[in-house]
Amino acid sequence: MVEAEKKNNTGMWLQIVAIAGSLFFFLPNLLYILMGWFVRHRADDFCFSGTFREFGFVGGLAEFYATISNRFSAFMLWAFSDLFGEKAIRFIPMLAIIFMGIAIYIVIHAIAEKTNLWSSQILSVYSALILTFFFLYLSPSIHQSVYWRAAVVHYFLPIPVLLLMLLFVTRQKSADKRRSLKLLIFFLIALFMAGLSESYAALQGGAFSILLIAYLFHSSRSQMDHYFYYSVAAILGTLAALLIMIVSPGNALKIATVAQASSVGAVISISLNSALSFIFYTIRGQWLPFLVLFSLGFLLSYISVQNSPQFFTRIRLFRAIAFIPIGVFLLIFCISAPTAYGMMAYPEKRVLMLALIVLVMGIFAEGFSLGLLGLSIFRPTSTSRMVAIALVLTLSIYPLFSLQPLSVMRDFYRSRASLWDQQQEEILMQIASGENNLVVTALDAYAEIAEMRDYSGFWVNLCTAQYYNVETIIAIER
């Protein structure tokens, strides 16, 4: 009776701490979401929206593919958002962050239910909020990878879709009369998603390649043939998208300006170095938040699982602990490969958002797996669980320290949005008065033009003129 009462008390405190921790992580996540309201068109956004305004959806896609870029799916999403008006751009980062959190929750709760980790939804919500926060907080360049429409669809929005695709595969059955139709739809989804960017396509192809290899080495392949079929469908869809992007005339124009890797060996060498450098310097430079992330994963598994689940045998946990770092490295290697081939360089910060998300999930999963291993070796007492619960509550205070910097960032975005609105007012007033060659006040996006002679020839100005359907726009600093 006493032991049962202690367990009930531990469970009650766990629920309280999970609710409190969820609130602590929700507050900065909410600020991240609300900052999306201050997003406006910048740089490439004018080009893509201008192309849509001038040529329409189908014509714009053809013009975009032939002369601007090979990322055909990205144009479709941009054009679709423009159907809802100019202000729709503000909702894209907001919805992307919300979608990320929901997808993470769905995946975590599905895993928890399948493996009997826990049945409490608040623990799944708490875990999802933790991961979403660290995705955003540790972002190499949140300004570009989340709060810029031209990049969020390349390097942030695809991740939750990939997670749901992987979850979908795990929920299928070997015997399915509708498999052919599902495989076709899955192929088309993989093709569309891979068309968002080469870096994401490499990540998607790498993820399903790892899943395929895991199937091939699994002892119960006869009961898991759906893993094989869906992985192959996803890989073929990814390859089809890469082929479409490779033969794009717009891609030929882009790669003509930079040197490509001369051999497969050079691509592998640069990608290996990029992956190793990113992992090492990212963790070393931000060791404290990564330590908090790892500790939360470790402690959460220790306190939330009452008994070592039968699904997680020690041999499975040892395999997971060994495989997770390898899988993280291979996926970041895949993400680095397109930049290594196309530019012989280290990926740009906005591209590294994909790598950061993989790294964050890997470190949290590694901590969680080690916690489960400890649970299977050492029988926890009610006292040790209460100490662990207190530590979780203490660590959950960490995101609150980000609120002040986030307030400063919010003020920056609000100020820039106000300046953008003033510039647009200048443009619309001049257009209303019959002007076709406009002169407006420059914003931060036009900083380069101070050193240029032909102001109207600056590519952002050209795209802005196309967006507003005028001859020229000159943006000058005052």
XYZ file of C-alpha atoms in Angstrom, residues 25-449:
425
model
C 8.422 25.998 -23.307
C 5.154 27.188 -24.815
C 5.773 30.849 -23.949
C 8.904 31.342 -26.115
C 7.401 29.143 -28.824
C 4.372 31.441 -28.853
C 6.643 34.471 -29.278
C 8.372 32.739 -32.173
C 4.977 32.118 -33.763
C 3.676 35.659 -33.244
C 6.812 37.190 -34.784
C 5.676 35.741 -38.073
C 3.091 38.531 -38.228
C 5.891 41.012 -38.938
C 7.228 39.089 -41.934
C 7.093 40.960 -45.239
C 8.300 40.358 -48.794
C 12.082 40.407 -49.043
C 14.502 39.962 -51.931
C 13.551 36.697 -53.717
C 9.971 36.969 -52.468
C 9.448 39.884 -54.860
C 10.898 37.831 -57.735
C 8.682 34.843 -57.166
C 5.500 36.773 -56.420
C 6.268 39.117 -59.320
C 6.594 36.151 -61.671
C 3.270 34.800 -60.439
C 1.571 38.191 -60.849
C 2.892 38.637 -64.383
C 2.532 35.127 -65.797
C -0.043 33.399 -63.591
C 0.325 29.967 -61.999
C 1.079 27.716 -65.000
C 2.886 30.359 -67.021
C 4.760 31.496 -63.944
C 5.875 27.953 -63.176
C 7.168 27.560 -66.734
C 8.977 30.923 -66.595
C 10.388 30.143 -63.158
C 11.642 26.694 -64.201
C 13.122 27.943 -67.463
C 14.847 31.130 -66.349
C 15.061 31.443 -62.561
C 15.326 28.231 -60.540
C 14.822 24.478 -60.660
C 12.843 24.225 -57.400
C 9.493 23.723 -59.062
C 7.555 22.647 -55.959
C 8.664 25.732 -54.051
C 7.164 28.007 -56.696
C 3.877 26.130 -56.427
C 3.729 26.787 -52.682
C 4.691 30.450 -53.062
C 2.109 30.952 -55.796
C -0.523 29.146 -53.753
C 0.088 31.476 -50.810
C -0.215 34.497 -53.119
C -3.727 33.375 -54.010
C -4.724 34.484 -50.510
C -3.340 37.972 -50.929
C -0.196 39.833 -50.003
C -0.673 39.401 -46.247
C -0.662 35.619 -46.555
C 3.138 35.753 -46.360
C 2.809 36.636 -42.674
C 1.021 33.404 -41.862
C 3.510 31.055 -43.544
C 6.155 31.071 -40.761
C 3.420 31.042 -38.127
C 1.742 28.000 -39.650
C 5.110 26.321 -40.309
C 6.069 26.498 -36.614
C 2.634 25.281 -35.509
C 2.751 22.475 -38.068
C 6.193 21.465 -36.805
C 4.974 21.240 -33.224
C 1.871 19.251 -34.174
C 3.835 16.814 -36.346
C 6.407 16.237 -33.602
C 3.593 15.604 -31.116
C 1.850 13.128 -33.425
C 5.056 11.170 -34.029
C 6.125 11.095 -30.378
C 2.691 10.077 -29.120
C 2.411 7.381 -31.784
C 5.791 5.951 -30.723
C 4.823 6.157 -27.042
C 1.552 4.298 -27.616
C 3.114 1.623 -29.821
C 5.927 0.885 -27.363
C 3.919 1.383 -24.146
C 6.186 4.180 -22.983
C 3.330 6.253 -21.651
C -0.312 6.979 -22.341
C -0.286 10.547 -21.035
C -0.785 13.074 -23.809
C 0.771 15.866 -21.728
C 4.140 14.065 -21.844
C 3.939 13.945 -25.632
C 2.967 17.619 -25.739
C 5.835 18.469 -23.390
C 8.356 16.576 -25.545
C 7.076 18.225 -28.724
C 7.338 21.699 -27.185
C 10.896 20.972 -26.051
C 12.030 19.940 -29.519
C 10.217 22.785 -31.287
C 11.834 25.320 -28.955
C 15.355 24.018 -29.529
C 14.817 23.895 -33.308
C 14.090 27.614 -33.238
C 16.400 28.671 -30.423
C 19.471 26.958 -31.904
C 18.671 27.844 -35.514
C 21.840 28.829 -37.430
C 19.872 31.699 -38.999
C 16.236 31.910 -37.982
C 15.882 35.165 -39.921
C 16.460 33.309 -43.181
C 15.336 29.758 -42.528
C 12.045 30.569 -40.755
C 11.136 34.255 -41.198
C 11.792 34.422 -44.933
C 9.245 32.857 -47.221
C 11.811 32.152 -49.936
C 13.687 29.839 -47.551
C 11.174 28.494 -45.032
C 9.624 26.234 -47.682
C 13.089 24.857 -48.488
C 14.599 24.280 -45.080
C 11.954 24.185 -42.339
C 8.496 23.346 -43.632
C 9.515 20.001 -45.253
C 10.727 18.429 -41.984
C 7.299 17.836 -40.385
C 6.081 16.351 -43.667
C 9.047 13.971 -43.709
C 8.320 12.892 -40.132
C 4.681 12.186 -40.987
C 5.737 10.265 -44.099
C 8.014 8.057 -42.004
C 5.262 7.564 -39.433
C 2.817 6.643 -42.219
C 5.143 3.871 -43.391
C 5.397 2.366 -39.901
C 1.591 2.216 -39.633
C 1.038 0.285 -42.849
C 0.368 -3.447 -43.015
C 2.047 -6.065 -45.143
C -1.304 -7.191 -46.550
C -3.055 -4.178 -48.052
C -5.402 -4.356 -51.045
C -4.987 -0.618 -51.712
C -1.204 -0.673 -51.596
C -0.703 0.164 -55.278
C -2.773 3.347 -55.018
C -1.070 4.318 -51.752
C 2.356 3.744 -53.275
C 1.508 5.970 -56.226
C 0.310 8.759 -53.931
C 3.365 8.290 -51.711
C 5.638 8.506 -54.773
C 3.971 11.751 -55.884
C 4.249 13.259 -52.393
C 7.942 12.336 -52.258
C 8.463 13.850 -55.717
C 6.716 17.084 -54.762
C 8.548 17.427 -51.451
C 11.940 16.717 -53.005
C 11.238 19.462 -55.525
C 11.405 22.040 -52.726
C 15.213 22.004 -52.666
C 18.184 19.801 -53.458
C 19.322 19.776 -49.829
C 15.968 18.575 -48.547
C 15.761 16.053 -51.401
C 19.096 14.616 -50.248
C 17.796 14.427 -46.666
C 14.588 12.715 -47.752
C 16.464 10.250 -49.942
C 18.923 9.573 -47.130
C 16.188 9.002 -44.550
C 14.347 6.452 -46.666
C 17.619 4.814 -47.722
C 18.434 4.260 -44.050
C 14.924 2.856 -43.539
C 15.436 0.529 -46.503
C 18.802 -0.682 -45.175
C 17.254 -1.265 -41.744
C 14.564 -3.395 -43.417
C 17.135 -5.435 -45.351
C 19.001 -6.306 -42.154
C 15.879 -6.946 -40.074
C 15.251 -10.490 -38.919
C 11.485 -10.323 -39.638
C 11.502 -8.992 -43.198
C 8.574 -11.171 -44.259
C 6.281 -9.231 -41.933
C 7.644 -5.839 -42.905
C 7.647 -5.817 -46.700
C 5.670 -2.539 -46.654
C 8.861 -0.846 -45.429
C 10.583 -1.998 -48.595
C 7.863 -0.866 -51.000
C 7.309 2.566 -49.468
C 11.016 3.243 -49.066
C 11.613 2.396 -52.716
C 8.659 4.586 -53.753
C 10.062 7.505 -51.761
C 13.573 7.041 -53.129
C 12.267 6.858 -56.704
C 10.170 9.980 -56.131
C 13.230 11.779 -54.770
C 15.372 10.708 -57.726
C 12.670 11.795 -60.170
C 12.540 15.243 -58.562
C 16.338 15.536 -58.623
C 16.317 14.628 -62.318
C 13.687 17.295 -63.022
C 15.792 19.845 -61.144
C 19.052 18.797 -62.820
C 17.718 19.241 -66.370
C 16.109 22.602 -65.560
C 17.293 25.442 -67.828
C 17.083 27.696 -64.790
C 19.453 25.378 -62.964
C 21.906 25.504 -65.881
C 21.968 29.289 -65.645
C 22.616 29.121 -61.906
C 25.425 26.575 -61.916
C 27.167 28.376 -64.768
C 28.253 31.044 -62.264
C 29.927 28.664 -59.773
C 32.422 25.808 -59.966
C 31.121 22.290 -59.465
C 32.967 19.399 -57.874
C 35.061 17.531 -60.416
C 34.639 14.053 -58.948
C 32.568 11.928 -56.602
C 35.563 11.777 -54.288
C 35.591 15.561 -53.965
C 31.875 15.601 -53.119
C 32.345 12.913 -50.455
C 35.381 14.652 -48.990
C 33.706 18.070 -48.750
C 30.468 16.563 -47.418
C 32.295 14.555 -44.752
C 34.233 17.599 -43.632
C 31.083 19.753 -43.624
C 29.110 17.228 -41.558
C 31.903 16.730 -39.030
C 32.582 20.452 -38.745
C 28.915 21.311 -38.297
C 28.335 18.725 -35.568
C 31.560 19.524 -33.680
C 31.419 23.316 -33.775
C 27.661 23.524 -33.241
C 27.776 21.407 -30.088
C 30.978 23.036 -28.818
C 29.690 26.548 -29.429
C 26.288 25.899 -27.822
C 27.167 23.207 -25.313
C 24.832 24.491 -22.576
C 21.518 24.303 -24.495
C 22.545 20.953 -25.954
C 23.362 19.702 -22.451
C 19.917 20.860 -21.275
C 18.309 19.127 -24.258
C 20.194 15.873 -23.655
C 19.455 15.947 -19.919
C 15.745 16.517 -20.489
C 15.617 13.518 -22.812
C 17.485 11.366 -20.303
C 15.446 12.408 -17.276
C 12.120 12.306 -19.107
C 12.561 8.640 -19.960
C 13.765 7.872 -16.430
C 10.804 9.433 -14.651
C 7.954 8.866 -17.100
C 8.365 5.125 -17.710
C 7.298 3.177 -14.639
C 8.886 -0.083 -15.747
C 11.306 -0.942 -18.523
C 9.035 -1.576 -21.545
C 9.287 -5.041 -23.071
C 9.714 -3.474 -26.513
C 12.975 -1.829 -25.415
C 15.182 -4.771 -24.577
C 18.769 -4.024 -23.634
C 20.089 -5.250 -26.958
C 17.660 -2.954 -28.795
C 18.692 -0.027 -26.612
C 22.382 -0.705 -27.192
C 21.719 -0.800 -30.928
C 19.737 2.455 -30.774
C 22.419 4.211 -28.741
C 25.059 3.138 -31.272
C 22.924 3.811 -34.354
C 21.533 7.263 -33.499
C 24.889 9.122 -33.813
C 25.671 7.241 -37.024
C 22.238 8.034 -38.467
C 22.539 11.706 -37.518
C 25.937 11.946 -39.168
C 24.768 10.205 -42.367
C 21.731 12.481 -42.696
C 23.813 15.640 -42.174
C 26.281 14.252 -44.717
C 23.392 13.927 -47.190
C 22.250 17.498 -46.472
C 25.780 18.779 -47.144
C 26.248 16.860 -50.406
C 24.297 19.142 -52.820
C 26.260 22.232 -51.724
C 29.484 20.227 -51.908
C 28.670 19.246 -55.482
C 27.133 22.487 -56.741
C 29.422 24.995 -55.036
C 32.292 22.962 -53.502
C 31.525 24.730 -50.241
C 30.185 24.443 -46.711
C 26.363 24.801 -46.657
C 24.886 28.221 -46.006
C 23.307 28.889 -42.627
C 19.751 28.653 -43.912
C 20.524 25.209 -45.391
C 22.005 24.113 -42.072
C 18.567 24.494 -40.498
C 17.869 21.004 -41.837
C 21.046 19.709 -40.215
C 20.280 21.474 -36.933
C 16.848 19.846 -36.699
C 18.385 16.417 -37.314
C 21.047 17.087 -34.675
C 18.528 18.281 -32.063
C 16.291 15.244 -32.567
C 19.325 12.951 -32.442
C 20.668 14.341 -29.174
C 17.244 14.224 -27.515
C 16.711 10.648 -28.743
C 20.184 9.647 -27.539
C 19.490 11.030 -24.078
C 16.097 9.305 -23.990
C 17.615 5.970 -25.052
C 20.334 6.188 -22.399
C 17.655 6.950 -19.811
C 15.747 3.823 -20.834
C 18.941 1.791 -20.636
C 19.591 3.092 -17.137
C 16.022 2.220 -16.219
C 16.556 -1.363 -17.410
C 19.765 -1.742 -15.385
C 19.056 0.137 -12.167
C 15.732 -0.196 -10.438
C 14.652 3.386 -9.646
C 13.193 4.255 -6.274
C 10.443 6.735 -5.538
C 13.047 9.037 -4.013
C 15.286 8.972 -7.083
C 12.282 9.634 -9.326
C 11.291 12.629 -7.234
C 14.844 13.985 -7.476
C 14.724 13.485 -11.254
C 11.329 15.234 -11.429
C 12.788 18.199 -9.515
C 15.694 18.323 -11.991
C 13.282 18.286 -14.933
C 11.376 21.200 -13.450
C 14.637 23.095 -12.905
C 15.813 22.467 -16.480
C 12.400 23.474 -17.819
C 13.055 27.007 -16.587
C 15.817 27.328 -19.186
C 13.586 28.555 -22.070
C 12.362 31.435 -19.913
C 15.822 33.004 -20.183
C 15.190 33.398 -23.922
C 12.156 35.637 -23.423
C 14.152 38.866 -23.102
C 16.257 38.299 -26.267
C 13.080 37.270 -28.054
C 11.434 40.548 -27.020
C 14.368 42.425 -28.565
C 14.018 40.356 -31.742
C 10.282 41.066 -31.806
C 10.950 44.816 -31.563
C 13.406 44.519 -34.459
C 10.875 42.731 -36.655
C 8.111 45.147 -35.713
C 10.342 48.117 -36.601
C 11.389 46.602 -39.919
C 7.783 45.755 -40.786
C 6.824 49.374 -40.075
C 9.568 50.620 -42.404
C 8.452 48.153 -45.077
C 4.878 49.388 -44.791
C 6.083 52.981 -45.134
C 8.066 52.080 -48.240
C 5.046 50.378 -49.772
C 2.972 53.459 -49.034
C 5.540 55.528 -50.947
C 5.330 53.111 -53.869
C 1.543 53.008 -53.987
C 1.277 56.811 -53.723
C 3.652 57.282 -56.653
C 1.801 54.687 -58.716
C -1.520 56.369 -57.901
C -0.104 59.683 -59.136
C 0.792 58.104 -62.486
C 4.514 57.525 -61.907
C 6.088 54.518 -63.627
C 9.738 55.064 -62.627
C 9.796 55.183 -58.863
C 12.315 56.376 -56.265
C 11.782 55.089 -52.726
C 13.608 54.860 -49.418
C 15.809 51.765 -49.146
C 15.404 49.148 -46.424
C 17.993 46.766 -44.996
C 17.464 44.401 -47.937
C 18.917 47.039 -50.241
C 22.095 47.753 -48.303
C 24.307 46.769 -51.237
C 22.976 49.364 -53.604
